[in-house]
Amino acid sequence: ELFKTVHNSGGPTITSCGRGLFEHDGSTYKDIDGTGKLSTVNDWHQSPQVRAEAYAKVLSEKEKIGLLFTSDWHMAKEAQDPEKLDPTGLLDEGDYVKKNIFGDLHLPGTTELLHSWWARHLIFRANASPEEMTDFFNQLHASAEECEHFVPVQCLSNSRNENGEIVFGMNDAAGVFATWPGTLGIAAASLGEIAQNDVSLSCFKERAESTDPIRGTSDPLFNTIDHFADCVRREWNAAGLRKGYMYMADVVSDPRWQRTYGTFGENPELTEALFDRLIPLIQGSAEGITEDGVAVTVKHFPGGGARENGFDPHYKAGQWNVYATEGSLANYHLPPFRAAIRRHASSIMPYYSKPAGEKSAPQFDLDGQPVSMTPQGFAYNHVFIQNILREKMGFEGYINSDTGIIHNMSWGVENLDIPERIACALNNGVDLIGGLFDIEGAEEALRRTREGYYDTHPVPEGFTRQDVELREETVDQAVTRTLREMFALGMFENPFRSPAEAEKEILFNQNDQQYASTAHRMSVVLLKDDGSQPGEKVYAECFMKDADKAVMATENIRQLLRKQNVHLCETPEEADTAFLFVQPSSGEYFHATKGYLELDLCDGKTVQDADENGCPLETTHEETTVKDMTRLHMIADTLHKNGGKVFANLNVTLAWMPGNLEPYCDILTCGFDTYPDAVLDIWFRRYAPTGRLPLTLPKGDEVLKVNSEGTCVSHNDVPGYDKDLYMPDELKDENGRAYAYRDSAGNYYTFGFGLPDLHHSRL
């Protein structure tokens, strides 16, 4: 092993590569602060808070500035100059230059980053094997141990335990850890458990809040979420990955929000209940993080789902959170974050966007007090971070900003320069700034304050001197909060992990794989069912936005069916059954669309452009979400003319409009990045469907229409199940329903729906 291990009786395990250890009263301690003595910092009997406060007084200003930022880092195999590696071959020691949506990266070698820049918070995005990532993390800690003052390297990542397309900044990796369905699928399976246990959603929420999740126990009401969370904790901890940007407490209220698939759906009660179970089981306890836990960063306060017509806040058109409905902030968007606070989530991430006062109806906090809609990004927003989140809601953890707020997504503070933005973010409650390592900017902000810069220079309009001056005590407060997390996780004493043990825990844990496999099946929602069984001759095809990927996916499905001894036909004309897998995709993350994100299942549909303020233009462009939809219709028509049956599965990553698919199907299911074999088990009646829709599927373009002023006919800040409260009467049917899709059997595809629909009325 790279490191040595010492076990303290009644105390923590200590691992070290080159850091000094010393004995005191029969116990072993690590020389963290370089004194070689039983100082407050080195004494593991002291609380994490006390140790963090003491260490913030020991560290130099340069060291503390390095602890204020987090940004992407990479493994040696991603080096731009493969000749410049450290002796172990694990660390890239060459310069690294890269441009992305957040700004321009000009980075040094890893050793310089750790020893000179003193960076200790790194975003890890590589889809590496357990052994590779554990070796990498260990070598980072070993390098950090060489410094005068030791602070471990807190590598963090977006979620890694869900199936789905790997997308930068959303799903950083997939397929290495035990692979569950997407988080929408976790929600769908959990709704199924509510129905199976014959309880209401309100009872589910009350029980989740009032009980303390205990590892290793089995509660049928929380079976899926509990096993999922426990699996995440064990696998991440085994690999040495101790902090996650996970999960999203955002409630989906605008269906065109591209980050929908990373949420638990549109219902605040369900989301809050799931977080009441999720956070303690990942962090290690209901009281906060433990030495075998993983720190959770809940995102994106105060809820990113209230998009203005779905526009992404990485771009100007998406910079606003619009609350058109009175009270929607408190009724729908804030409640899930109560669980994050109640369960002591280590940190919370604010969203990029800013509240739109002029376009919003009156809003209130959870105490019923009016909320001032200061038009500044939430990471800079004193009202939302300090007044609401900390003072009113009682959050005691730290604030980790989203990536890029200092440079390209500085909504509402554009007239500040880089040092002023850094100061403003920290002064308004941010403790860890995501994006780039803006070391020089922070140094300049401190220098300006010390030298009285604003005695002779004007303070930018709309801000006070207190906003833009950075003081040492503010830096100390931020550093203390992030150090406290690492002390609580036991990372100072025991940062190293065994690569062999990581591989064993992650790759060979049959229980985790079995629970994940079951969750895939439980997540499938049966939307339409005429009672058909698959015939003896099957034609199978996948439909996607990318035709080449669809060909590959089709072959994978056909191979799966061959293994199940299904007789496959080469053409629809030969078959009595068609298996059609539909995986739509809309827009492209980190690339702004010309118009509104398309939810129709369409190929070459002509749609309106939109201007940078989100208003429709007279010009148009074409959108495709599923290539060859006409061919899908022809296949269905061919089967039906020959007396055959059509089975289809819709992969729900957004709230798709199913009107271009459902009428052509005899059996329709939906999954959420669900494995195809799980869907086949439903179709072949090998597994009884239990999943329920975690979000409402809209009827069509008419319920998402945007007028010339940029206002949508359905309120963007209200979840799908409540949109009918505000829809025009002329769009409503004889049942007073307007928004949700209604199929040929008369069923509405709204939140909580799924066949058999035994308990839908109670959700």
Short mmCIF file of C-alpha atoms in Angstrom, two decimals, residues 525-691:
data_model
loop_
_atom_site.label_atom_id
_atom_site.label_comp_id
_atom_site.label_asym_id
_atom_site.label_seq_id
_atom_site.Cartn_x
_atom_site.Cartn_y
_atom_site.Cartn_z
CA VAL A 525 -44.82 2.95 -15.46
CA LEU A 526 -47.55 1.16 -17.38
CA LEU A 527 -49.46 3.93 -19.16
CA LYS A 528 -51.65 2.00 -21.58
CA ASP A 529 -52.60 -1.67 -21.60
CA ASP A 530 -55.10 -3.53 -23.78
CA GLY A 531 -54.15 -6.83 -22.17
CA SER A 532 -51.99 -8.00 -25.08
CA GLN A 533 -49.23 -10.56 -24.69
CA PRO A 534 -46.20 -10.53 -26.98
CA GLY A 535 -46.58 -12.85 -29.95
CA GLU A 536 -44.12 -15.40 -31.25
CA LYS A 537 -42.56 -13.23 -33.97
CA VAL A 538 -41.04 -9.96 -32.81
CA TYR A 539 -39.68 -6.96 -34.68
CA ALA A 540 -37.57 -4.63 -32.49
CA GLU A 541 -36.24 -1.14 -33.15
CA CYS A 542 -35.01 1.87 -31.17
CA PHE A 543 -35.77 5.44 -32.13
CA MET A 544 -33.54 8.31 -30.98
CA LYS A 545 -32.58 11.80 -32.05
CA ASP A 546 -29.24 10.49 -33.32
CA ALA A 547 -29.90 7.92 -36.04
CA ASP A 548 -26.47 6.28 -35.69
CA LYS A 549 -26.95 5.81 -31.96
CA ALA A 550 -30.39 4.39 -32.68
CA VAL A 551 -28.86 1.72 -34.92
CA MET A 552 -26.46 0.69 -32.15
CA ALA A 553 -29.22 0.69 -29.54
CA THR A 554 -31.41 -1.42 -31.82
CA GLU A 555 -28.69 -4.04 -32.16
CA ASN A 556 -28.24 -4.12 -28.38
CA ILE A 557 -31.95 -4.73 -27.93
CA ARG A 558 -31.95 -7.46 -30.54
CA GLN A 559 -29.00 -9.17 -28.84
CA LEU A 560 -30.86 -9.02 -25.54
CA LEU A 561 -33.92 -10.61 -27.14
CA ARG A 562 -31.81 -13.32 -28.75
CA LYS A 563 -30.46 -14.27 -25.34
CA GLN A 564 -34.07 -14.65 -24.21
CA ASN A 565 -34.75 -16.98 -27.17
CA VAL A 566 -37.19 -14.58 -28.79
CA HIS A 567 -37.83 -15.22 -32.48
CA LEU A 568 -36.72 -12.01 -34.21
CA CYS A 569 -37.99 -10.77 -37.54
CA GLU A 570 -35.97 -8.64 -39.93
CA THR A 571 -38.95 -6.61 -41.14
CA PRO A 572 -42.23 -5.44 -39.56
CA GLU A 573 -44.18 -7.28 -42.26
CA GLU A 574 -43.01 -10.65 -40.91
CA ALA A 575 -43.89 -9.90 -37.28
CA ASP A 576 -46.95 -10.22 -35.10
CA THR A 577 -45.42 -7.99 -32.41
CA ALA A 578 -43.36 -4.81 -32.54
CA PHE A 579 -41.12 -3.73 -29.68
CA LEU A 580 -40.38 -0.02 -30.11
CA PHE A 581 -38.07 1.85 -27.74
CA VAL A 582 -38.38 5.64 -28.06
CA GLN A 583 -35.60 7.74 -26.51
CA PRO A 584 -36.16 11.41 -27.35
CA SER A 585 -33.67 14.17 -26.80
CA SER A 586 -34.25 17.92 -27.00
CA GLY A 587 -31.77 20.72 -27.33
CA GLU A 588 -28.14 20.40 -26.36
CA TYR A 589 -26.94 21.19 -22.87
CA PHE A 590 -24.47 24.10 -22.74
CA HIS A 591 -25.61 25.20 -26.19
CA ALA A 592 -28.53 27.63 -26.27
CA THR A 593 -31.46 26.65 -28.46
CA LYS A 594 -32.91 29.08 -31.00
CA GLY A 595 -36.35 28.80 -29.46
CA TYR A 596 -38.12 26.91 -26.72
CA LEU A 597 -37.04 23.43 -25.76
CA GLU A 598 -39.18 21.09 -27.86
CA LEU A 599 -41.25 18.45 -26.01
CA ASP A 600 -43.10 16.99 -28.99
CA LEU A 601 -41.93 13.62 -30.33
CA CYS A 602 -41.09 15.03 -33.72
CA ASP A 603 -38.76 14.92 -36.72
CA GLY A 604 -38.15 18.16 -38.61
CA LYS A 605 -40.91 20.12 -36.91
CA THR A 606 -41.06 23.83 -37.79
CA VAL A 607 -41.01 25.92 -34.61
CA GLN A 608 -40.57 29.59 -33.72
CA ASP A 609 -37.27 31.19 -32.82
CA ALA A 610 -37.03 33.27 -29.65
CA ASP A 611 -35.03 36.41 -28.88
CA GLU A 612 -32.52 36.78 -26.03
CA ASN A 613 -35.35 37.95 -23.75
CA GLY A 614 -37.34 34.79 -24.38
CA CYS A 615 -40.02 36.29 -26.61
CA PRO A 616 -41.11 34.50 -29.82
CA LEU A 617 -39.90 35.78 -33.18
CA GLU A 618 -41.48 35.51 -36.61
CA THR A 619 -38.53 33.49 -37.88
CA THR A 620 -38.51 29.71 -37.53
CA HIS A 621 -36.21 26.71 -37.42
CA GLU A 622 -36.65 22.93 -37.44
CA GLU A 623 -36.45 20.70 -34.38
CA THR A 624 -36.05 16.95 -34.12
CA THR A 625 -36.42 15.06 -30.86
CA VAL A 626 -36.86 11.59 -32.40
CA LYS A 627 -35.52 10.76 -35.83
CA ASP A 628 -37.81 8.82 -38.19
CA MET A 629 -41.10 9.22 -36.31
CA THR A 630 -42.87 8.72 -39.64
CA ARG A 631 -41.20 5.34 -39.91
CA LEU A 632 -42.41 4.44 -36.41
CA HIS A 633 -45.96 5.24 -37.50
CA MET A 634 -45.56 3.08 -40.62
CA ILE A 635 -44.32 0.16 -38.51
CA ALA A 636 -47.33 0.48 -36.21
CA ASP A 637 -49.73 0.68 -39.15
CA THR A 638 -48.15 -2.40 -40.72
CA LEU A 639 -48.51 -4.44 -37.51
CA HIS A 640 -52.10 -3.39 -36.98
CA LYS A 641 -53.09 -4.15 -40.59
CA ASN A 642 -51.75 -7.66 -40.09
CA GLY A 643 -53.55 -8.10 -36.76
CA GLY A 644 -50.39 -7.59 -34.72
CA LYS A 645 -49.66 -5.60 -31.58
CA VAL A 646 -47.36 -2.67 -30.84
CA PHE A 647 -45.47 -2.40 -27.58
CA ALA A 648 -43.64 0.90 -26.99
CA ASN A 649 -41.56 2.38 -24.22
CA LEU A 650 -40.96 6.12 -23.88
CA ASN A 651 -37.81 7.18 -22.04
CA VAL A 652 -38.86 10.14 -19.89
CA THR A 653 -36.04 12.59 -19.25
CA LEU A 654 -38.32 15.56 -19.90
CA ALA A 655 -42.10 15.85 -19.69
CA TRP A 656 -42.62 14.72 -23.27
CA MET A 657 -45.90 15.17 -25.14
CA PRO A 658 -46.93 11.59 -25.92
CA GLY A 659 -49.56 12.46 -28.52
CA ASN A 660 -47.37 11.41 -31.45
CA LEU A 661 -46.79 7.96 -29.94
CA GLU A 662 -49.65 6.78 -27.71
CA PRO A 663 -52.34 6.41 -30.43
CA TYR A 664 -50.09 3.96 -32.31
CA CYS A 665 -49.53 1.66 -29.31
CA ASP A 666 -51.45 -1.19 -27.73
CA ILE A 667 -49.10 -1.33 -24.76
CA LEU A 668 -47.29 1.83 -23.69
CA THR A 669 -44.83 2.05 -20.84
CA CYS A 670 -42.40 4.71 -19.79
CA GLY A 671 -39.07 4.46 -18.06
CA PHE A 672 -36.51 6.89 -16.72
CA ASP A 673 -33.17 5.82 -18.17
CA THR A 674 -34.42 2.37 -17.30
CA TYR A 675 -32.64 -0.74 -18.52
CA PRO A 676 -34.35 -2.38 -21.54
CA ASP A 677 -34.46 -5.78 -19.83
CA ALA A 678 -36.59 -4.24 -17.07
CA VAL A 679 -39.07 -3.00 -19.68
CA LEU A 680 -39.11 -6.41 -21.36
CA ASP A 681 -39.96 -8.02 -18.03
CA ILE A 682 -43.05 -5.81 -17.86
CA TRP A 683 -44.05 -6.53 -21.46
CA PHE A 684 -43.63 -10.29 -21.06
CA ARG A 685 -45.66 -10.13 -17.82
CA ARG A 686 -42.71 -11.43 -15.82
CA TYR A 687 -42.89 -8.47 -13.45
CA ALA A 688 -46.02 -6.67 -12.30
CA PRO A 689 -45.73 -2.94 -13.02
CA THR A 690 -45.81 -0.70 -9.94
CA GLY A 691 -44.25 2.60 -11.07
#
